[in-house]
Coordinates of C-alpha atoms and ligand atoms in Angstrom, one line a residue:
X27 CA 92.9 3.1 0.6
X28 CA 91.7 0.2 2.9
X29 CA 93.6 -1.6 5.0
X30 CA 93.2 -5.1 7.2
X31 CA 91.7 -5.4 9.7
X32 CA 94.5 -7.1 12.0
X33 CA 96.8 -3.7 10.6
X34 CA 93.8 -1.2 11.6
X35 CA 93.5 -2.9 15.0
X36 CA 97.4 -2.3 15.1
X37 CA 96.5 1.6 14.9
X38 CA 93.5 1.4 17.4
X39 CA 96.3 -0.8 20.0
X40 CA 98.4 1.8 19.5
X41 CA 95.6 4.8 19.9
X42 CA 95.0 2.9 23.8
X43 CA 91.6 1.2 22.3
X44 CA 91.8 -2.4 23.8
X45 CA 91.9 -5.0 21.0
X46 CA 92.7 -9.1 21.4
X47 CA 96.0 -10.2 20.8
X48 CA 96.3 -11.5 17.1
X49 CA 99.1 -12.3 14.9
X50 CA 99.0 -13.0 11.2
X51 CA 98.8 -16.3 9.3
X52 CA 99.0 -17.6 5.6
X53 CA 99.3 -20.9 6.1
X54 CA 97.7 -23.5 8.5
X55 CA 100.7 -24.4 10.3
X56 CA 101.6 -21.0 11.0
X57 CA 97.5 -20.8 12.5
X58 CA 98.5 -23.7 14.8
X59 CA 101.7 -22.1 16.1
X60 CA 99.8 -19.1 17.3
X61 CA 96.4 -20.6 18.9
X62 CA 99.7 -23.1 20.3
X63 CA 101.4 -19.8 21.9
X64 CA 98.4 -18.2 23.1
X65 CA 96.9 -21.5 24.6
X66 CA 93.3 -20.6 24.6
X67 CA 91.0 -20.5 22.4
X68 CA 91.0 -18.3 19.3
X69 CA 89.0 -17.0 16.5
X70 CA 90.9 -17.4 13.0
X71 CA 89.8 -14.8 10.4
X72 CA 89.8 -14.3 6.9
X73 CA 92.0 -11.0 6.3
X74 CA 90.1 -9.5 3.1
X75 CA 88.7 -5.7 2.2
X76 CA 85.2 -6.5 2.5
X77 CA 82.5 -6.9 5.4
X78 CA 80.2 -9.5 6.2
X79 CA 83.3 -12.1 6.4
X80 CA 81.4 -14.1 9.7
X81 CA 78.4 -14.9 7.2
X82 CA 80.4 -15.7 4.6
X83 CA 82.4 -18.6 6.7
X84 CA 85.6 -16.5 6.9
X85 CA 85.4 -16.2 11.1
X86 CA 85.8 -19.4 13.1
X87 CA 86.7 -19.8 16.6
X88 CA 88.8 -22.5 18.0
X89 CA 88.8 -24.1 20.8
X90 CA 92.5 -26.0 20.3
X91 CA 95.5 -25.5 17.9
X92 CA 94.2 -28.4 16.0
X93 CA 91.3 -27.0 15.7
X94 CA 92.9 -23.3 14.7
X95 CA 94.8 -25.6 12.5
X96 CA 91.9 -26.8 10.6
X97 CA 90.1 -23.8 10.5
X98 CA 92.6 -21.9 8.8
X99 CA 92.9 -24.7 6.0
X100 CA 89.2 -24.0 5.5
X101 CA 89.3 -19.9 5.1
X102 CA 92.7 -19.6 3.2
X103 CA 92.1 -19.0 -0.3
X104 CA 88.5 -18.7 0.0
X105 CA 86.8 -16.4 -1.8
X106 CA 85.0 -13.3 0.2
X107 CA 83.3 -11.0 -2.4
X108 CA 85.3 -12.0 -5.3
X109 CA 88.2 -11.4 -2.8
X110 CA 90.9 -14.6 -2.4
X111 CA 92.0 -14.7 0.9
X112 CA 95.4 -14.4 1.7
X113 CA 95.9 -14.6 5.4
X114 CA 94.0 -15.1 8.4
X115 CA 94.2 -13.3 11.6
X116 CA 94.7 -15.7 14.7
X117 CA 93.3 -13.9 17.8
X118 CA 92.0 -14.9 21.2
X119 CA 88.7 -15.4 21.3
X120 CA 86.7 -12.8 23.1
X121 CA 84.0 -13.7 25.1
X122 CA 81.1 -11.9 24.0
X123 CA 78.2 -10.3 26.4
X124 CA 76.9 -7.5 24.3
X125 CA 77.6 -5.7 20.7
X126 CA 77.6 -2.2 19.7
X127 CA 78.8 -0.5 16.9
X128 CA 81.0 3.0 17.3
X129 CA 82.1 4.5 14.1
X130 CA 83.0 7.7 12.6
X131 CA 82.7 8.5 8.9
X132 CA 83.4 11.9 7.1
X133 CA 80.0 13.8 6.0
X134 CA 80.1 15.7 3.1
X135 CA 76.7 17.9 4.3
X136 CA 77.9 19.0 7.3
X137 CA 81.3 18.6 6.3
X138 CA 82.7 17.4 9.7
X139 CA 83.6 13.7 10.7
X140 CA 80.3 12.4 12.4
X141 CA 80.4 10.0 15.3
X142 CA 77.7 7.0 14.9
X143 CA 77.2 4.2 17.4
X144 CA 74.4 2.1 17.8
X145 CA 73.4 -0.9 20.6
X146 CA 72.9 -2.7 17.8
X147 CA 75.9 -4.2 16.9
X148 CA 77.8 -6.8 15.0
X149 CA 75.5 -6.5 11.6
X150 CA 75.9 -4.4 9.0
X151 CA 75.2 -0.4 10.1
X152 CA 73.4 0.2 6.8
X153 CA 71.1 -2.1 7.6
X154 CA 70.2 -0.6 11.4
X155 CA 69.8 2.7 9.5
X156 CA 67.2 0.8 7.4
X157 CA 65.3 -1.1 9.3
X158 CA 65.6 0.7 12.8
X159 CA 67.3 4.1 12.6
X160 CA 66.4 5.6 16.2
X161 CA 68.9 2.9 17.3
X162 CA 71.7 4.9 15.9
X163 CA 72.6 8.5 17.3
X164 CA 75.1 10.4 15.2
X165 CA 77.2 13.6 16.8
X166 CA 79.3 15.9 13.8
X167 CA 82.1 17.3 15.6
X168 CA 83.6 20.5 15.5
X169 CA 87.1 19.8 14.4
X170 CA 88.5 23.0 16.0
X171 CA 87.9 21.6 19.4
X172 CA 88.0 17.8 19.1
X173 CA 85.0 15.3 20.6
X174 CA 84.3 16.7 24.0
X175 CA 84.4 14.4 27.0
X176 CA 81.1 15.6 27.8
X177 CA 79.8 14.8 24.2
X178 CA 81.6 11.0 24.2
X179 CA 79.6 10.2 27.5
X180 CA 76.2 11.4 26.4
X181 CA 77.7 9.0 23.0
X182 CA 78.2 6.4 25.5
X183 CA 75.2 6.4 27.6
X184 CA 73.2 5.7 24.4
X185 CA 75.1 2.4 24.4
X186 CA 75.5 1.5 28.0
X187 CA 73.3 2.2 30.9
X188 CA 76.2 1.0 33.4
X189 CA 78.6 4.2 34.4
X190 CA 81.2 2.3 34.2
X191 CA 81.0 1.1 30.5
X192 CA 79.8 3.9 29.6
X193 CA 83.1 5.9 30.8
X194 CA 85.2 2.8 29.0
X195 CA 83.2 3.5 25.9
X196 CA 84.0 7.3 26.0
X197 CA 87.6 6.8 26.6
X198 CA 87.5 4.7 23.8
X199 CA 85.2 7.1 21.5
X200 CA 87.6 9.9 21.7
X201 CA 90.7 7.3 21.2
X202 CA 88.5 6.4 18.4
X203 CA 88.3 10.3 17.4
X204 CA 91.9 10.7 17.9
X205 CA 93.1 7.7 15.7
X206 CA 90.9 9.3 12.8
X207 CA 92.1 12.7 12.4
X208 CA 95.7 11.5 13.2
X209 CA 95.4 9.0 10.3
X210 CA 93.8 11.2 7.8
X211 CA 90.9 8.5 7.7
X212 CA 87.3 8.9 6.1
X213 CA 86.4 6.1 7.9
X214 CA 87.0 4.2 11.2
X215 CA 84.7 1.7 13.0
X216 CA 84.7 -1.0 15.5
X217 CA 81.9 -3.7 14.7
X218 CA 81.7 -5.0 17.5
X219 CA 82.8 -3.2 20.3
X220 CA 82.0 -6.0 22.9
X221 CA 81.3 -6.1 26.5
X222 CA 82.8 -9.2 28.0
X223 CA 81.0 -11.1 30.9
X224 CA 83.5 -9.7 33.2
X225 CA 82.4 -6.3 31.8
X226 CA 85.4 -5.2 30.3
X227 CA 85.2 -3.6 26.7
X228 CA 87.4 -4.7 23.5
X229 CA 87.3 -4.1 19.9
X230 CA 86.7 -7.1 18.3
X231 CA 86.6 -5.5 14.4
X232 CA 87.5 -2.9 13.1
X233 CA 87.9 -1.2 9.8
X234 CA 89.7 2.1 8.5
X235 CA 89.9 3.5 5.1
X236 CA 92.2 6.3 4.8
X237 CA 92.1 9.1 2.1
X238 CA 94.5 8.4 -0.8
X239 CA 95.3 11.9 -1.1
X240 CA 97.0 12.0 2.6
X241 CA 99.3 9.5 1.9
X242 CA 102.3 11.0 0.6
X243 CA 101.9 13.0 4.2
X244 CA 101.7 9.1 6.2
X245 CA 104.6 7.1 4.4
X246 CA 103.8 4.5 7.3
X247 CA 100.0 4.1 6.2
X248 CA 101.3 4.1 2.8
X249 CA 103.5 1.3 3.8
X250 CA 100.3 -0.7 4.7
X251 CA 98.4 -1.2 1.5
X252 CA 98.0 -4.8 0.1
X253 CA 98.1 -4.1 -3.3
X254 CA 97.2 -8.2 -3.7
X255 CA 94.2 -7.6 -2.0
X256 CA 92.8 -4.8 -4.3
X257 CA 91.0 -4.6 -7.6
X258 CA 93.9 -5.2 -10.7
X259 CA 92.4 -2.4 -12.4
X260 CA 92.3 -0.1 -9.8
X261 CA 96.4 -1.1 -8.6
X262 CA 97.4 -0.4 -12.7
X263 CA 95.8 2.6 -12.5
X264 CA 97.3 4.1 -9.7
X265 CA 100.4 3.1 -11.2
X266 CA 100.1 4.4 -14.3
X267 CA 99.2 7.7 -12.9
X268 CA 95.5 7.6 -13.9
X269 CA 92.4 8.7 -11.5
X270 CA 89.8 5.6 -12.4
X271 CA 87.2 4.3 -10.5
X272 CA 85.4 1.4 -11.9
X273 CA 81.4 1.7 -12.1
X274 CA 78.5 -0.6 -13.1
X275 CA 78.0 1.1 -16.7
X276 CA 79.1 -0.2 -20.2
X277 CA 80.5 3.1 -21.6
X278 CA 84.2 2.9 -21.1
X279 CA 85.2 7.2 -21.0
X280 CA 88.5 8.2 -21.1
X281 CA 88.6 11.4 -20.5
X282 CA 91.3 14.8 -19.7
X283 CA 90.5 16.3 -16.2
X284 CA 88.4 15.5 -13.8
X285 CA 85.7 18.2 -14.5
X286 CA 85.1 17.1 -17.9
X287 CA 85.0 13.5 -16.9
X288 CA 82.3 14.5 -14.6
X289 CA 80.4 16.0 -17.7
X290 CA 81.3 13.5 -19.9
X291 CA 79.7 11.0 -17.4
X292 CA 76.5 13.2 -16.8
X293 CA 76.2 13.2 -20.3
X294 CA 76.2 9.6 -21.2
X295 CA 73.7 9.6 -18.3
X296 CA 71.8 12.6 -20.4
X297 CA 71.5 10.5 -23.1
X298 CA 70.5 7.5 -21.8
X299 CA 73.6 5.5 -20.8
X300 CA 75.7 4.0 -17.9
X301 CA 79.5 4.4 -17.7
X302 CA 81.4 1.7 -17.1
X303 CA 84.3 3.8 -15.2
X304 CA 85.7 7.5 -14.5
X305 CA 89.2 7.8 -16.0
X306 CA 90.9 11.0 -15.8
X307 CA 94.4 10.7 -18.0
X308 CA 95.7 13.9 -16.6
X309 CA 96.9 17.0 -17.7
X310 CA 99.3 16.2 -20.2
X311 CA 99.1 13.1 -20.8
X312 CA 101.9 11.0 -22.8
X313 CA 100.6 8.2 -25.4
X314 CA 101.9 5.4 -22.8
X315 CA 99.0 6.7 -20.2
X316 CA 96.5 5.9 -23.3
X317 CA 97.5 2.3 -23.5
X318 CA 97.4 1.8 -19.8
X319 CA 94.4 3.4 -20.2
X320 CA 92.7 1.5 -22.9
X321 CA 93.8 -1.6 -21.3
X322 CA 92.3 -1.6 -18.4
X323 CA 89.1 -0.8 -19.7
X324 CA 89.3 -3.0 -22.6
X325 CA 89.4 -6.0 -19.5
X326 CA 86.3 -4.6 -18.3
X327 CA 83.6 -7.4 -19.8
X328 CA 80.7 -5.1 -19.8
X329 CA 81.7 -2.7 -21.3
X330 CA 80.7 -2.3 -24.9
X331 CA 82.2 1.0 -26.5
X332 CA 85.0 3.1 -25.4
X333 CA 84.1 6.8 -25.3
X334 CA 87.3 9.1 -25.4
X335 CA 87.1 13.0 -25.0
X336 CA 90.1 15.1 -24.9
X337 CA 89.9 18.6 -24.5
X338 CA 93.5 19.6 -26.2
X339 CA 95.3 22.5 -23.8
X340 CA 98.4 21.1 -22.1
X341 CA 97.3 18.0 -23.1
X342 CA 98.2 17.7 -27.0
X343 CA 95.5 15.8 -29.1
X344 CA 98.4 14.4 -31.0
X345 CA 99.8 12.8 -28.1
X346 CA 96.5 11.1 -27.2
X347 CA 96.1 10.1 -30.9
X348 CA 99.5 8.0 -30.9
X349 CA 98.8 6.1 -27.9
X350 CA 95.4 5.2 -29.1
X351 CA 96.6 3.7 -32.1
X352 CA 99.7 2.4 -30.2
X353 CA 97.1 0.5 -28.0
X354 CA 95.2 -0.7 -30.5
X355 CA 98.4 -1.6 -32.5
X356 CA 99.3 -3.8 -29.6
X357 CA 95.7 -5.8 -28.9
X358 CA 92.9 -4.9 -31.6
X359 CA 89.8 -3.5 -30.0
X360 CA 87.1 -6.0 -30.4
X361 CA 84.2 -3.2 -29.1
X362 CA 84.0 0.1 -31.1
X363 CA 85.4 3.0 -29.8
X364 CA 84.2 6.8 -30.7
X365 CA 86.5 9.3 -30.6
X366 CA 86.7 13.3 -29.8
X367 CA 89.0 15.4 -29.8
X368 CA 89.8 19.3 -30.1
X369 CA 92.4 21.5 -29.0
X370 CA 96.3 22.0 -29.2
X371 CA 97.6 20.0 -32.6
X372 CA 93.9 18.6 -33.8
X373 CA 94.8 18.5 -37.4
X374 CA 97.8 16.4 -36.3
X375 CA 95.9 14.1 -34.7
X376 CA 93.5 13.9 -36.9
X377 CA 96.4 12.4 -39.1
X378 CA 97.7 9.8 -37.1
X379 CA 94.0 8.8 -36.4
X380 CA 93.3 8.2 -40.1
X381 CA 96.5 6.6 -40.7
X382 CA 95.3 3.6 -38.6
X383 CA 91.5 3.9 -39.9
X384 CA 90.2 5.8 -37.4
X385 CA 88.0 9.1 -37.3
X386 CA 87.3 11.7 -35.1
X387 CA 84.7 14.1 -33.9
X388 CA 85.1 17.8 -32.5
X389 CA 81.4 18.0 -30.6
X390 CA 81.4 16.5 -27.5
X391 CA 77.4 16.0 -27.7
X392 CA 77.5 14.6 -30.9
X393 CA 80.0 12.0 -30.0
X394 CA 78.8 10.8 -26.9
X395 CA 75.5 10.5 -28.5
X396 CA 76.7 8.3 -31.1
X397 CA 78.6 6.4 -28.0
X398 CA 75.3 5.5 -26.4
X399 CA 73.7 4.6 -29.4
X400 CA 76.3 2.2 -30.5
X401 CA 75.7 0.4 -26.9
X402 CA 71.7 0.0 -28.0
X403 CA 73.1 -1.1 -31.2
X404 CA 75.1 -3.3 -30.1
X405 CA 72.2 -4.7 -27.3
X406 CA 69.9 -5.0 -30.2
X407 CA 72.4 -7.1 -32.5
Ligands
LIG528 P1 82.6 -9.4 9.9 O1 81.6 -10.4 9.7 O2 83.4 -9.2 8.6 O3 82.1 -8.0 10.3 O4 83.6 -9.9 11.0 P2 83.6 -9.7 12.6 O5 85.0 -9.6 13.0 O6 82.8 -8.5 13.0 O7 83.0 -11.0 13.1 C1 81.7 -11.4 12.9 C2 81.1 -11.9 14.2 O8 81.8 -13.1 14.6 C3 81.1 -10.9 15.3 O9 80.0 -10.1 15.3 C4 81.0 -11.9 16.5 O10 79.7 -12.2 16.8 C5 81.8 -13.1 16.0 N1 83.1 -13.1 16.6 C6 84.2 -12.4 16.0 N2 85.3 -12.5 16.9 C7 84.9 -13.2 17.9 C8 85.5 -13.6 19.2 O11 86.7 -13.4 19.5 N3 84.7 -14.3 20.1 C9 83.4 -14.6 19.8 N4 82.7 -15.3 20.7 N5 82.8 -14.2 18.7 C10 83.5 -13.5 17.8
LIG529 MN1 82.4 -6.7 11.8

């Protein structure tokens, strides 16, 4: 889950990490009232999931209310991304010497949460890694014992030469380190972490994601997801109880467990094709979790046959078989769809299946096979 940035600066303030002062807008008068209250100048901007808001025209400073005023008429429904912007963050305006980056991300090799920060900050990290990766020094950190204040200063020199930003910057590091683990996050980063002329440092962005599975144990994070802000598909999923992530493919899968959605998407890929999506329906799945599925992938544009494979255990086939034709009862499919299925009650849903026209095959191989095919047919038509 990802959260706004003016909510994950609220976690850093509360970690000790100096941030600006900021308060939330959605409307242009409400901009005015703030930059009014805080006096000076102020830097209005676009509260969306996504980076790169300041080249996309979604951070403005402002030098007067009126000018906050305008400002937030300009970024306010806006679109970042393919993202609609909903509210703008009204903050003062930092003045800016320097910019680093300082992030921590969790890496799968090592398996530890690995502390990155770079001089070079303000642009995208990926593309420092790219273009000019000894300007980034990573540390994994052993979880058992926390970042080390020795570790966060040798972290910190690599940033700042001057002792005394570089002690600021390792306070803030292990604040930084702190905030992560106590969140559950996989990610947390400041971009920029600013020097001001005076030489104080303050977070100017910053960005966590936290790990969907540790929300049930952090009601409060729960509490901050923007369910406006996400992807529709994504939101119905979640609340129809189905695991989907949306990819760049055209085979739509829908798919019991998550193992054999892993093999059912390595072998599309086998035989030549791109899911569109990884949907796992569950364990035992009811026929309405088939039309929530099917619907959600059916609004998917690009993709142009739906793949289902149902391995019957728990999960009964005939369940599966009802909600397809349920689904396809409600809105016709207008792609074709290739179904298989094996397990607990097959010749039942079998059945239903051929009630409402449709067939079904029993070799996974086979079927997805004839999936991918029907894509090429489909491309060639
Ligand atoms: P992003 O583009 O989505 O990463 O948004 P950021 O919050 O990082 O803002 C982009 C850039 O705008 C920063 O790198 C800064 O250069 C500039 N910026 C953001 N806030 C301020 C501010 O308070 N004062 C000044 N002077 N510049 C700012
Ligand atoms: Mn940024």
């Amino acid at each position: 889950m990802n959260i706004h940035e003016y909510q994950a600066k609220e976690l850093l303030r509360q970690s000790g990490i100096p941030v600006q002062p900021g308060a939330v807008a959605t409307t242009p008068a409400e901009a005015e009232a703030i930059a009014q209250q805080y006096g000076g100048a102020v830097v209005v901007k676009a509260q969306v999931h996504a980076g790169g808001r300041g080249k996309a025209g979604g951070v403005k400073l402002a030098r007067t209310p009126a000018e906050a005023r305008a400002a937030a008429e300009r970024i306010l429904g806006m679109s970042i991304k393919g993202l609609v912007v909903q509210r703008v963050l009204v903050a003062q305006a930092a003045d800016i010497a320097s910019e680093a980056y300082v992030g921590i991300i969790i890496d799968r090799a090592s398996k530890r949460p690995v502390v990155m920060v770079s001089p070079a900050g303000g642009m995208d990290i990926e593309e420092v890694a790219a273009s000019t990766p000894e300007r980034i020094r990573r540390l994994a950190v052993d979880t058992r014992y926390g970042l080390q204040s020795f570790e966060a200063m040798e972290l910190a020199f690599f940033l700042y030469p001057d002792v005394r930003q570089a002690r600021a910057a390792a306070r803030i590091l292990r604040q930084l380190y702190n905030a992560f683990m106590e969140h559950g996050a996989s990610l947390a980063e400041i971009n920029p972490l600013v020097t001001t002329p005076a030489g104080d440092l303050v977070a100017v962005d910053a960005k966590i994601s936290v790990d969907d599975n540790e929300l049930e144990r952090h009601p409060d994070l729960a509490a901050l997801r923007d369910e406006s802000a996400e992807a529709p598909s994504e939101t119905e999923a979640r609340r129809a109880n189905l695991t989907f992530i949306k990819l760049e493919g055209n085979v739509g899968c829908v798919v019991n467990g998550a193992g054999l959605a892993m093999a059912t998407m390595d072998l599309v890929k086998h035989y030549g094709g791109e899911p569109a999506n990884f949907l796992d329906i569950g364990g035992s799945s009811n026929p309405d979790k088939v039309v929530s599925a099917l619907r959600i992938i059916t609004r998917d544009r690009a993709v142009r046959v739906i793949l289902f494979n149902i391995f019957g255990g728990i999960t009964r086939t005939d369940d599966v078989a009802t909600g397809i034709v349920a689904a396809i009862r409600q809105s016709p499919l207008t792609v074709p769809i290739v179904i298989r299925l094996t397990g607990t009650n097959e010749e039942e849903a079998v059945r239903i299946l051929a009630g409402a026209g449709l067939s079904a095959m029993t070799d996974m191989d086979e079927a997805v096979r004839a999936a991918v095919s029907l894509v090429g047919a489909g491309k060639a038509a």
